[in-house]
PDB file of C-alpha atoms in Angstrom:
ATOM      1  CA  UNK A  90     135.659 108.626 108.685  1.00  0.00           C
ATOM      2  CA  UNK A  91     132.523 106.553 109.111  1.00  0.00           C
ATOM      3  CA  UNK A  92     130.479 109.538 109.155  1.00  0.00           C
ATOM      4  CA  UNK A  93     131.587 110.474 105.179  1.00  0.00           C
ATOM      5  CA  UNK A  94     131.263 105.987 104.404  1.00  0.00           C
ATOM      6  CA  UNK A  95     127.343 105.862 105.854  1.00  0.00           C
ATOM      7  CA  UNK A  96     126.550 109.029 103.900  1.00  0.00           C
ATOM      8  CA  UNK A  97     128.648 107.614 100.626  1.00  0.00           C
ATOM      9  CA  UNK A  98     125.848 104.154 101.049  1.00  0.00           C
ATOM     10  CA  UNK A  99     123.362 106.553 101.723  1.00  0.00           C
ATOM     11  CA  UNK A 100     123.627 108.917  98.503  1.00  0.00           C
ATOM     12  CA  UNK A 101     124.554 105.157  96.391  1.00  0.00           C
ATOM     13  CA  UNK A 102     121.187 103.694  98.363  1.00  0.00           C
ATOM     14  CA  UNK A 103     119.085 106.491  97.349  1.00  0.00           C
ATOM     15  CA  UNK A 104     120.924 106.848  93.266  1.00  0.00           C
ATOM     16  CA  UNK A 105     119.804 103.130  92.868  1.00  0.00           C
ATOM     17  CA  UNK A 106     116.421 103.740  94.320  1.00  0.00           C
ATOM     18  CA  UNK A 107     116.175 106.147  91.729  1.00  0.00           C
ATOM     19  CA  UNK A 108     117.767 104.288  88.856  1.00  0.00           C
ATOM     20  CA  UNK A 109     115.233 101.311  89.669  1.00  0.00           C
ATOM     21  CA  UNK A 110     112.013 103.353  89.998  1.00  0.00           C
ATOM     22  CA  UNK A 111     113.381 105.363  86.487  1.00  0.00           C
ATOM     23  CA  UNK A 112     114.009 102.019  84.145  1.00  0.00           C
ATOM     24  CA  UNK A 113     110.778 100.103  85.602  1.00  0.00           C
ATOM     25  CA  UNK A 114     108.553 103.383  83.759  1.00  0.00           C
ATOM     26  CA  UNK A 115     110.880 102.472  81.298  1.00  0.00           C
ATOM     27  CA  UNK A 116     109.922  98.813  80.897  1.00  0.00           C
TER      28      UNK A 116
END
């Protein structure tokens, strides 16, 4: 369970980083 939660957290952070980079170029 903890391993799945860790993987989800990593995926969430990775997605946020991509979103920030995308919005950064737009801004």
